[in-house]
Short mmCIF file of C-alpha atoms and ligand atoms in Angstrom, two decimals:
data_model
loop_
_atom_site.label_atom_id
_atom_site.label_comp_id
_atom_site.label_asym_id
_atom_site.label_seq_id
_atom_site.Cartn_x
_atom_site.Cartn_y
_atom_site.Cartn_z
CA MET A 274 13.31 5.36 20.47
CA PRO A 275 12.20 4.50 16.91
CA ILE A 276 14.71 2.22 15.14
CA LEU A 277 14.80 0.46 11.92
CA ARG A 278 15.22 -3.64 12.15
CA CYS A 279 16.12 -5.83 9.42
CA SER A 280 13.42 -8.51 8.81
CA LYS A 281 16.18 -11.20 8.29
CA CYS A 282 18.77 -10.32 10.19
CA GLU A 283 17.40 -8.43 12.74
CA ALA A 284 20.34 -6.10 12.60
CA THR A 285 19.10 -2.42 13.88
CA TYR A 286 19.51 1.06 12.76
CA PRO A 287 19.21 4.28 13.93
CA THR A 288 15.94 6.60 11.97
CA THR A 289 18.42 9.54 11.91
CA ALA A 290 20.78 8.46 8.72
CA PRO A 291 19.14 7.99 5.22
CA ARG A 292 18.82 4.48 4.63
CA TRP A 293 16.55 2.45 2.66
CA ARG A 294 17.51 -1.62 3.08
CA CYS A 295 19.95 -3.66 5.60
CA ASP A 296 23.20 -4.00 4.69
CA CYS A 297 22.73 -7.56 4.59
CA GLY A 298 20.56 -6.57 1.55
CA SER A 299 17.25 -7.33 3.22
CA PRO A 300 14.07 -5.02 4.09
CA LEU A 301 13.71 -2.67 7.09
CA ARG A 302 10.76 -1.97 9.28
CA LEU A 303 9.90 0.68 11.30
CA GLU A 304 10.19 -0.19 15.25
CA GLY A 305 9.93 1.37 18.75
CA CYS A 306 7.36 4.02 18.15
CA GLU A 307 5.44 5.55 20.47
CA ALA A 308 2.41 4.01 21.62
CA LEU A 309 -0.86 5.73 20.07
CA ASN A 310 -2.78 7.75 22.40
CA ALA A 311 -6.84 8.14 22.47
CA GLY A 312 -6.36 11.13 24.51
CA ARG A 313 -3.76 13.35 22.79
CA MET A 314 -5.90 11.71 19.21
CA LYS A 315 -9.11 13.24 20.07
CA ASP A 316 -7.59 16.81 20.64
CA ARG A 317 -6.33 16.07 16.91
CA PRO A 318 -8.03 17.18 13.53
CA PRO A 319 -8.43 14.12 11.25
CA GLY A 320 -5.71 13.32 8.78
CA LEU A 321 -2.35 11.74 9.19
CA ARG A 322 -0.89 13.96 12.35
CA ARG A 323 -3.80 12.25 14.17
CA TYR A 324 -1.19 9.59 14.36
CA THR A 325 1.62 11.25 14.66
CA GLU A 326 3.44 8.98 17.49
CA ALA A 327 3.02 5.79 14.89
CA LEU A 328 4.69 7.34 11.97
CA GLY A 329 8.37 7.42 13.49
CA LEU A 330 9.07 11.34 12.32
CA ASP A 331 11.52 13.57 14.77
CA ASP A 332 9.85 16.65 13.18
CA PRO A 333 6.00 16.16 12.68
CA GLU A 334 4.82 19.67 13.10
CA ASN A 335 6.83 20.15 9.63
CA ALA A 336 5.66 16.77 7.79
CA VAL A 337 4.75 16.82 4.22
CA THR A 338 0.96 16.89 3.65
CA LEU A 339 -1.54 17.27 0.76
CA GLY A 340 -4.57 16.57 2.79
CA GLU A 341 -4.48 12.76 2.28
CA GLY A 342 -6.39 10.18 4.48
CA SER A 343 -9.50 11.14 6.61
CA THR A 344 -10.97 9.07 3.75
CA PRO A 345 -14.65 7.93 4.04
CA LEU A 346 -16.34 4.27 5.27
CA LEU A 347 -19.07 3.63 3.47
CA GLY A 348 -21.64 1.03 3.86
CA GLY A 349 -22.79 -0.91 0.93
CA GLU A 350 -24.17 -4.61 -0.01
CA LEU A 351 -21.79 -7.24 -2.28
CA GLU A 352 -22.99 -10.69 -3.07
CA GLY A 353 -25.45 -10.73 -0.66
CA LEU A 354 -22.99 -9.35 2.29
CA PRO A 355 -23.26 -6.31 4.17
CA VAL A 356 -19.74 -4.83 3.34
CA LEU A 357 -17.88 -1.30 4.65
CA PHE A 358 -16.08 0.23 1.34
CA LYS A 359 -12.84 2.27 2.51
CA LEU A 360 -12.50 4.49 -0.44
CA ASP A 361 -9.10 5.52 -0.25
CA TYR A 362 -8.96 6.45 -4.01
CA LEU A 363 -10.22 9.91 -2.62
CA CYS A 364 -6.63 10.60 -1.48
CA PRO A 365 -5.12 13.48 -3.47
CA THR A 366 -3.20 11.76 -6.03
CA GLY A 367 -5.95 9.37 -6.44
CA SER A 368 -4.55 6.47 -4.95
CA PHE A 369 -4.24 5.31 -1.01
CA LYS A 370 -0.40 5.45 -1.92
CA ASP A 371 -0.67 9.25 -0.79
CA ARG A 372 -0.69 8.10 3.02
CA GLY A 373 2.84 6.22 2.57
CA CYS A 374 4.31 8.96 0.22
CA ALA A 375 3.65 11.93 2.66
CA VAL A 376 5.72 10.04 5.76
CA MET A 377 8.01 8.84 3.37
CA THR A 378 9.05 11.99 2.02
CA SER A 379 8.33 13.81 5.37
CA LYS A 380 11.17 11.51 6.60
CA LEU A 381 13.36 12.04 3.37
CA ARG A 382 13.22 16.18 4.23
CA GLU A 383 14.08 15.26 7.79
CA TRP A 384 17.22 13.55 6.32
CA SER A 385 17.68 16.71 3.84
CA VAL A 386 17.68 14.51 1.20
CA ARG A 387 17.70 16.71 -1.79
CA GLU A 388 17.00 14.26 -5.00
CA ILE A 389 15.63 10.79 -5.29
CA VAL A 390 15.09 8.46 -7.96
CA VAL A 391 12.00 5.38 -7.64
CA ASP A 392 10.50 3.11 -10.16
CA SER A 393 6.51 2.50 -10.45
CA SER A 394 3.93 1.25 -12.33
CA GLY A 395 2.12 4.41 -12.16
CA ASN A 396 0.41 5.53 -8.86
CA ALA A 397 3.47 5.19 -6.82
CA GLY A 398 5.28 7.58 -9.22
CA ALA A 399 2.45 9.77 -9.38
CA SER A 400 2.21 10.03 -5.55
CA VAL A 401 5.71 10.51 -5.10
CA ALA A 402 6.17 13.43 -7.58
CA ALA A 403 3.17 15.00 -6.32
CA TYR A 404 4.63 14.99 -2.56
CA ALA A 405 8.49 15.34 -3.86
CA ALA A 406 6.99 18.79 -4.79
CA ALA A 407 5.57 19.44 -1.91
CA ALA A 408 8.66 18.93 0.05
CA GLY A 409 10.93 20.46 -2.36
CA ILE A 410 12.91 17.42 -3.31
CA ARG A 411 13.84 16.54 -6.93
CA ALA A 412 12.28 13.35 -8.09
CA ASN A 413 13.31 10.97 -11.10
CA ILE A 414 10.50 8.41 -11.67
CA PHE A 415 11.07 5.65 -13.66
CA ILE A 416 7.86 3.76 -15.50
CA PRO A 417 7.27 1.12 -17.89
CA ALA A 418 6.69 2.48 -21.44
CA GLU A 419 3.02 1.08 -21.26
CA ALA A 420 1.91 2.76 -17.89
CA SER A 421 -1.05 4.84 -18.21
CA ALA A 422 -0.76 8.43 -19.96
CA VAL A 423 -2.67 9.83 -17.09
CA LYS A 424 -0.02 8.82 -14.71
CA ALA A 425 2.56 9.92 -16.82
CA ALA A 426 0.64 13.01 -17.42
CA GLN A 427 0.21 13.13 -13.16
CA ILE A 428 4.16 12.63 -12.84
CA ALA A 429 5.24 15.19 -15.46
CA LEU A 430 2.48 17.98 -14.30
CA TYR A 431 4.24 17.58 -10.90
CA GLY A 432 7.27 18.61 -12.41
CA ALA A 433 9.49 15.35 -11.75
CA ASN A 434 11.75 14.06 -14.34
CA LEU A 435 9.69 11.38 -15.88
CA VAL A 436 11.80 8.32 -17.48
CA ARG A 437 10.04 5.80 -19.68
CA ILE A 438 11.71 1.76 -19.90
CA THR A 439 10.79 -0.06 -22.47
CA GLY A 440 10.28 -3.93 -21.09
CA THR A 441 9.09 -5.17 -17.76
CA ARG A 442 8.16 -4.19 -14.65
CA GLU A 443 11.62 -5.43 -13.23
CA ASP A 444 13.61 -4.14 -15.86
CA THR A 445 11.90 -0.86 -14.68
CA ALA A 446 12.82 -1.36 -11.20
CA GLU A 447 16.64 -2.56 -12.32
CA ALA A 448 17.14 0.81 -14.07
CA ALA A 449 15.81 2.98 -11.40
CA LEU A 450 18.03 0.65 -8.84
CA GLU A 451 21.68 1.71 -10.92
CA ALA A 452 20.19 5.55 -11.23
CA GLY A 453 20.07 5.22 -7.29
CA ARG A 454 24.01 5.00 -7.26
CA ARG A 455 24.09 8.98 -8.22
CA CYS A 456 20.83 10.04 -5.69
CA PHE A 457 18.76 8.16 -2.78
CA TYR A 458 16.63 5.46 -4.14
CA ALA A 459 13.45 6.10 -2.53
CA SER A 460 11.12 3.14 -3.50
CA HIS A 461 8.17 2.69 -2.29
CA ASN A 462 8.45 -0.96 -2.14
CA TRP A 463 11.35 -1.04 0.01
CA SER A 464 10.57 1.84 2.73
CA PRO A 465 9.80 1.21 5.80
CA PHE A 466 8.40 4.81 6.51
CA PHE A 467 6.00 4.53 3.45
CA VAL A 468 4.34 1.44 5.21
CA ALA A 469 4.36 3.43 8.40
CA GLY A 470 2.43 5.65 6.36
CA LEU A 471 -0.05 2.96 5.75
CA ARG A 472 -0.74 1.95 9.27
CA THR A 473 -3.17 5.24 9.07
CA VAL A 474 -5.55 2.82 6.86
CA ALA A 475 -6.09 0.53 9.91
CA PHE A 476 -6.17 3.42 12.47
CA GLU A 477 -8.98 5.31 10.91
CA ILE A 478 -10.97 1.79 10.33
CA ALA A 479 -10.45 1.45 13.38
CA GLU A 480 -12.14 5.04 14.91
CA GLN A 481 -14.83 4.71 12.25
CA LEU A 482 -15.73 1.54 13.82
CA ARG A 483 -15.46 3.18 17.55
CA CYS A 484 -12.84 0.73 18.28
CA THR A 485 -14.61 -2.37 17.28
CA PRO A 486 -12.05 -4.12 14.74
CA PRO A 487 -13.59 -5.51 11.86
CA ASP A 488 -13.75 -9.44 11.25
CA TRP A 489 -12.39 -9.12 8.21
CA VAL A 490 -10.14 -6.21 5.95
CA VAL A 491 -10.15 -7.49 2.39
CA ALA A 492 -6.95 -5.57 -0.09
CA PRO A 493 -5.44 -5.71 -2.98
CA LEU A 494 -2.23 -7.18 -3.01
CA GLY A 495 1.15 -6.49 -4.67
CA GLY A 496 4.12 -4.79 -3.55
CA GLY A 497 2.44 -5.56 -0.32
CA GLY A 498 2.72 -2.14 1.40
CA LEU A 499 -0.78 -1.97 2.21
CA ILE A 500 -1.24 -5.39 3.64
CA LEU A 501 1.79 -4.53 5.71
CA GLY A 502 0.74 -1.35 6.66
CA LEU A 503 -2.89 -2.72 7.58
CA PHE A 504 -1.21 -5.74 9.60
CA GLU A 505 1.07 -3.19 11.80
CA GLY A 506 -1.77 -0.55 12.50
CA PHE A 507 -3.93 -3.04 13.81
CA THR A 508 -0.90 -4.59 15.58
CA GLU A 509 -0.34 -0.97 17.18
CA LEU A 510 -3.89 -0.29 17.99
CA SER A 511 -4.27 -3.45 20.06
CA ARG A 512 -0.39 -3.21 21.73
CA ALA A 513 -2.14 0.82 22.56
CA GLY A 514 -4.47 -1.22 24.26
CA LEU A 515 -7.38 0.69 21.87
CA THR A 516 -8.79 -2.52 20.30
CA ALA A 517 -9.02 -6.10 21.33
CA ARG A 518 -7.80 -8.22 18.45
CA LEU A 519 -6.79 -8.11 14.99
CA PRO A 520 -9.28 -8.55 12.12
CA ARG A 521 -8.47 -11.11 9.57
CA LEU A 522 -6.69 -9.82 6.16
CA ALA A 523 -7.36 -11.18 2.76
CA GLY A 524 -4.79 -10.05 0.11
CA VAL A 525 -5.99 -10.40 -3.42
CA GLN A 526 -3.58 -10.76 -6.80
CA SER A 527 -4.27 -11.17 -10.23
CA GLU A 528 -4.48 -14.74 -11.34
CA ALA A 529 -1.94 -13.38 -14.29
CA CYS A 530 0.35 -12.79 -11.77
CA ALA A 531 0.02 -14.29 -7.90
CA PRO A 532 3.59 -15.11 -6.63
CA VAL A 533 2.23 -14.28 -2.87
CA TYR A 534 -0.30 -16.70 -4.02
CA ARG A 535 1.43 -19.48 -4.85
CA ALA A 536 3.85 -19.16 -2.08
CA TRP A 537 0.74 -18.89 0.43
CA ARG A 538 -0.47 -22.22 -1.32
CA ALA A 539 2.42 -24.15 -1.17
CA GLY A 540 2.96 -23.32 2.55
CA LEU A 541 6.31 -20.89 1.65
CA ARG A 542 7.88 -18.55 3.82
CA GLU A 543 9.66 -17.44 0.72
CA VAL A 544 7.86 -16.01 -2.29
CA PRO A 545 9.84 -17.20 -5.36
CA SER A 546 9.45 -15.02 -8.29
CA VAL A 547 6.63 -15.60 -11.00
CA LYS A 548 6.47 -15.76 -14.86
CA LYS A 549 3.19 -12.91 -15.12
CA ALA A 550 0.91 -12.43 -18.33
CA GLU A 551 -1.10 -9.20 -19.06
CA THR A 552 -3.66 -8.07 -16.28
CA LEU A 553 -6.22 -5.79 -16.16
CA ALA A 554 -4.91 -5.27 -12.54
CA GLU A 555 -1.70 -3.37 -13.31
CA GLY A 556 -1.18 -1.67 -9.53
CA ILE A 557 -0.41 -5.35 -8.33
CA SER A 558 0.94 -7.30 -10.96
CA ILE A 559 4.48 -7.86 -9.25
CA ALA A 560 6.14 -10.68 -9.99
CA ARG A 561 8.63 -10.98 -7.11
CA PRO A 562 7.51 -8.80 -4.24
CA VAL A 563 10.74 -7.95 -2.50
CA LYS A 564 8.84 -7.95 1.19
CA GLY A 565 7.29 -11.22 0.13
CA ARG A 566 8.70 -13.04 3.64
CA GLU A 567 6.87 -10.29 5.75
CA ILE A 568 3.98 -10.45 3.76
CA LEU A 569 3.35 -14.13 4.35
CA SER A 570 4.05 -13.95 7.80
CA ALA A 571 1.84 -11.13 8.73
CA ILE A 572 -1.08 -12.91 6.63
CA ARG A 573 -0.65 -15.87 8.81
CA ALA A 574 0.02 -13.71 11.82
CA SER A 575 -3.63 -12.37 10.94
CA ASN A 576 -5.16 -15.51 10.77
CA GLY A 577 -5.89 -14.40 7.19
CA VAL A 578 -5.97 -15.61 3.52
CA VAL A 579 -4.63 -15.15 0.29
CA ARG A 580 -6.48 -15.39 -2.80
CA CYS A 581 -6.53 -14.92 -6.58
CA VAL A 582 -8.86 -13.56 -9.09
CA SER A 583 -9.35 -13.91 -12.97
CA ASP A 584 -9.17 -10.68 -14.84
CA SER A 585 -13.07 -11.52 -16.01
CA ALA A 586 -13.99 -11.32 -12.63
CA ILE A 587 -12.11 -7.99 -12.18
CA ARG A 588 -13.99 -7.00 -15.46
CA ARG A 589 -17.47 -7.90 -14.09
CA MET A 590 -16.74 -6.56 -10.49
CA LEU A 591 -15.60 -2.95 -11.98
CA GLN A 592 -18.92 -2.99 -13.82
CA ALA A 593 -20.74 -3.66 -10.40
CA LEU A 594 -19.06 -1.15 -8.34
CA GLY A 595 -19.52 1.22 -11.22
CA LYS A 596 -23.65 0.70 -10.99
CA LYS A 597 -23.08 1.50 -6.91
CA GLY A 598 -21.64 4.51 -7.99
CA LEU A 599 -17.97 3.79 -7.05
CA PHE A 600 -15.52 5.06 -10.27
CA VAL A 601 -12.53 2.69 -9.61
CA GLU A 602 -9.39 1.37 -11.43
CA PRO A 603 -10.12 -2.18 -12.62
CA THR A 604 -6.88 -3.49 -9.95
CA SER A 605 -9.00 -1.81 -7.05
CA ALA A 606 -11.81 -3.91 -8.51
CA ALA A 607 -9.84 -7.58 -7.46
CA ALA A 608 -10.55 -7.01 -4.11
CA PRO A 609 -14.03 -6.84 -4.04
CA ALA A 610 -13.98 -9.66 -7.17
CA ALA A 611 -12.46 -12.07 -4.11
CA VAL A 612 -15.51 -12.01 -1.90
CA ALA A 613 -17.90 -14.08 -3.59
CA GLY A 614 -15.27 -16.86 -3.66
CA MET A 615 -14.42 -16.22 0.49
CA ALA A 616 -18.13 -16.10 1.26
CA GLU A 617 -18.51 -19.74 -0.81
CA GLU A 618 -15.80 -21.07 1.26
CA GLY A 619 -17.38 -20.32 4.30
CA LEU A 620 -15.02 -17.50 5.30
CA LEU A 621 -17.60 -14.64 4.98
CA SER A 622 -20.71 -14.66 6.25
CA PRO A 623 -23.71 -11.73 7.16
CA GLY A 624 -22.80 -11.40 10.55
CA GLN A 625 -19.50 -10.40 10.27
CA SER A 626 -17.99 -6.76 9.92
CA ILE A 627 -16.30 -7.07 5.91
CA VAL A 628 -14.08 -3.86 5.09
CA ILE A 629 -12.72 -3.80 1.40
CA VAL A 630 -10.17 -1.24 1.07
CA LEU A 631 -11.01 0.60 -3.01
CA THR A 632 -7.36 1.86 -3.66
CA GLY A 633 -7.25 3.77 -6.58
CA ILE A 634 -9.64 6.08 -8.62
CA GLY A 635 -11.24 5.16 -12.00
CA LEU A 636 -10.14 8.95 -13.42
CA LYS A 637 -6.61 7.01 -13.59
CA ALA A 638 -7.51 4.26 -16.27
CA THR A 639 -10.29 5.52 -18.72
CA GLU A 640 -8.88 3.85 -21.26
CA LYS A 641 -8.40 0.47 -19.57
CA ILE A 642 -12.13 1.09 -18.58
CA LEU A 643 -13.14 2.39 -21.99
CA GLN A 644 -11.90 -1.13 -23.10
CA VAL A 645 -14.03 -3.06 -20.29
CA MET A 646 -17.07 -1.38 -21.02
CA ALA A 647 -16.52 -2.61 -24.94
CA VAL A 648 -16.20 -6.40 -23.93
C1 PLP B 949 -0.20 -0.20 -5.66
C2 PLP B 949 -1.26 -0.33 -5.57
C3 PLP B 949 -2.17 -1.50 -5.32
C4 PLP B 949 -1.07 -2.42 -4.30
O1 PLP B 949 -0.79 -2.00 -3.19
P1 PLP B 949 0.91 -2.52 -2.93
O2 PLP B 949 1.26 -1.93 -1.30
O3 PLP B 949 1.87 -2.82 -3.94
O4 PLP B 949 0.46 -3.97 -2.27
C5 PLP B 949 -3.56 -1.74 -5.11
N1 PLP B 949 -4.06 -0.70 -5.80
C6 PLP B 949 -4.10 0.46 -6.53
C7 PLP B 949 -4.71 0.80 -6.99
C8 PLP B 949 -2.56 0.54 -6.09
O5 PLP B 949 -1.90 1.83 -7.05
ZN1 ZN B 950 19.58 -7.50 7.75
#
């Protein structure tokens, strides 16, 4: 039976009643799902339902979907190394967050939640708005006043109630939490079901590589949902006997806001919050990730690393990807921007298989991209 377990005090809760955190205030993790079954998987069409067992839903037949997942794994070259790009920016709302939101809103509907409030710097807001629309759930989305116009346009078009908050990203989270006293607080940064949806990135990569896990998966790191989803997904694959080992995970932050990187460097178990500066990578600009402890322990358990990159490296990589025909938003260029440094350190070499997750589409950030091109 799927259960929710607290990452700190180990308390458990059933998945049958609405809940977004432990009574002790810490984040929850989804455990106890049925193991993936290769035989059953093969008979199902591509998409998240292929991996139903691992998603913790009671009524997978009626799961909310907009056709997310099943994204290409494209071979290419970067800094002289052969790499594979996981094109998750091709999800329905233009970011990988759709995988998480599909499962999170499916669970909200199973719980008969009618109205939610979330906070987001943009992509999660757009994704929650789309999936809430598909699920028939009323969504109040709080975003920082300076979030990109496209993301605000998406949120509005999907019919959500858009609330702009002046101040920092943390002020936005604060305001949403306050509003969460009236309706369900469905923050993707807290939701264990959002992370469960992101396990499917790992499942697809493994299937696309015929069950040989890559040596490395490199991904941008903000709230940590993606890194945790990858870790839980690859862990599940080996538990189910489908793959023999875990890939090493590299989480990449922006120098301007690198709380996990600093904590990792200092050998800490928790992630203290940092003061952040402006960065091109707005999608990973999170000064205090609520799952900091889980992120550190997942990356360590995978024998992975945390790295950070400068805005100028992000800018150069954004343009280099463009010249390969890959149109991503600046946040997504952070992960490939870390590859050169990792190769210099001897972590990456041409004989290895290296997957880089490309998370968000360039159409989301045309103003920023025009600025980058003008420099
Ligand atoms: C949210 C987001 C990230 C960071 O993912 P986390 O799960 O918060 O670590 C990276 N890239 C893009 C485009 C995003 O929207
Ligand atoms: Zn607890």
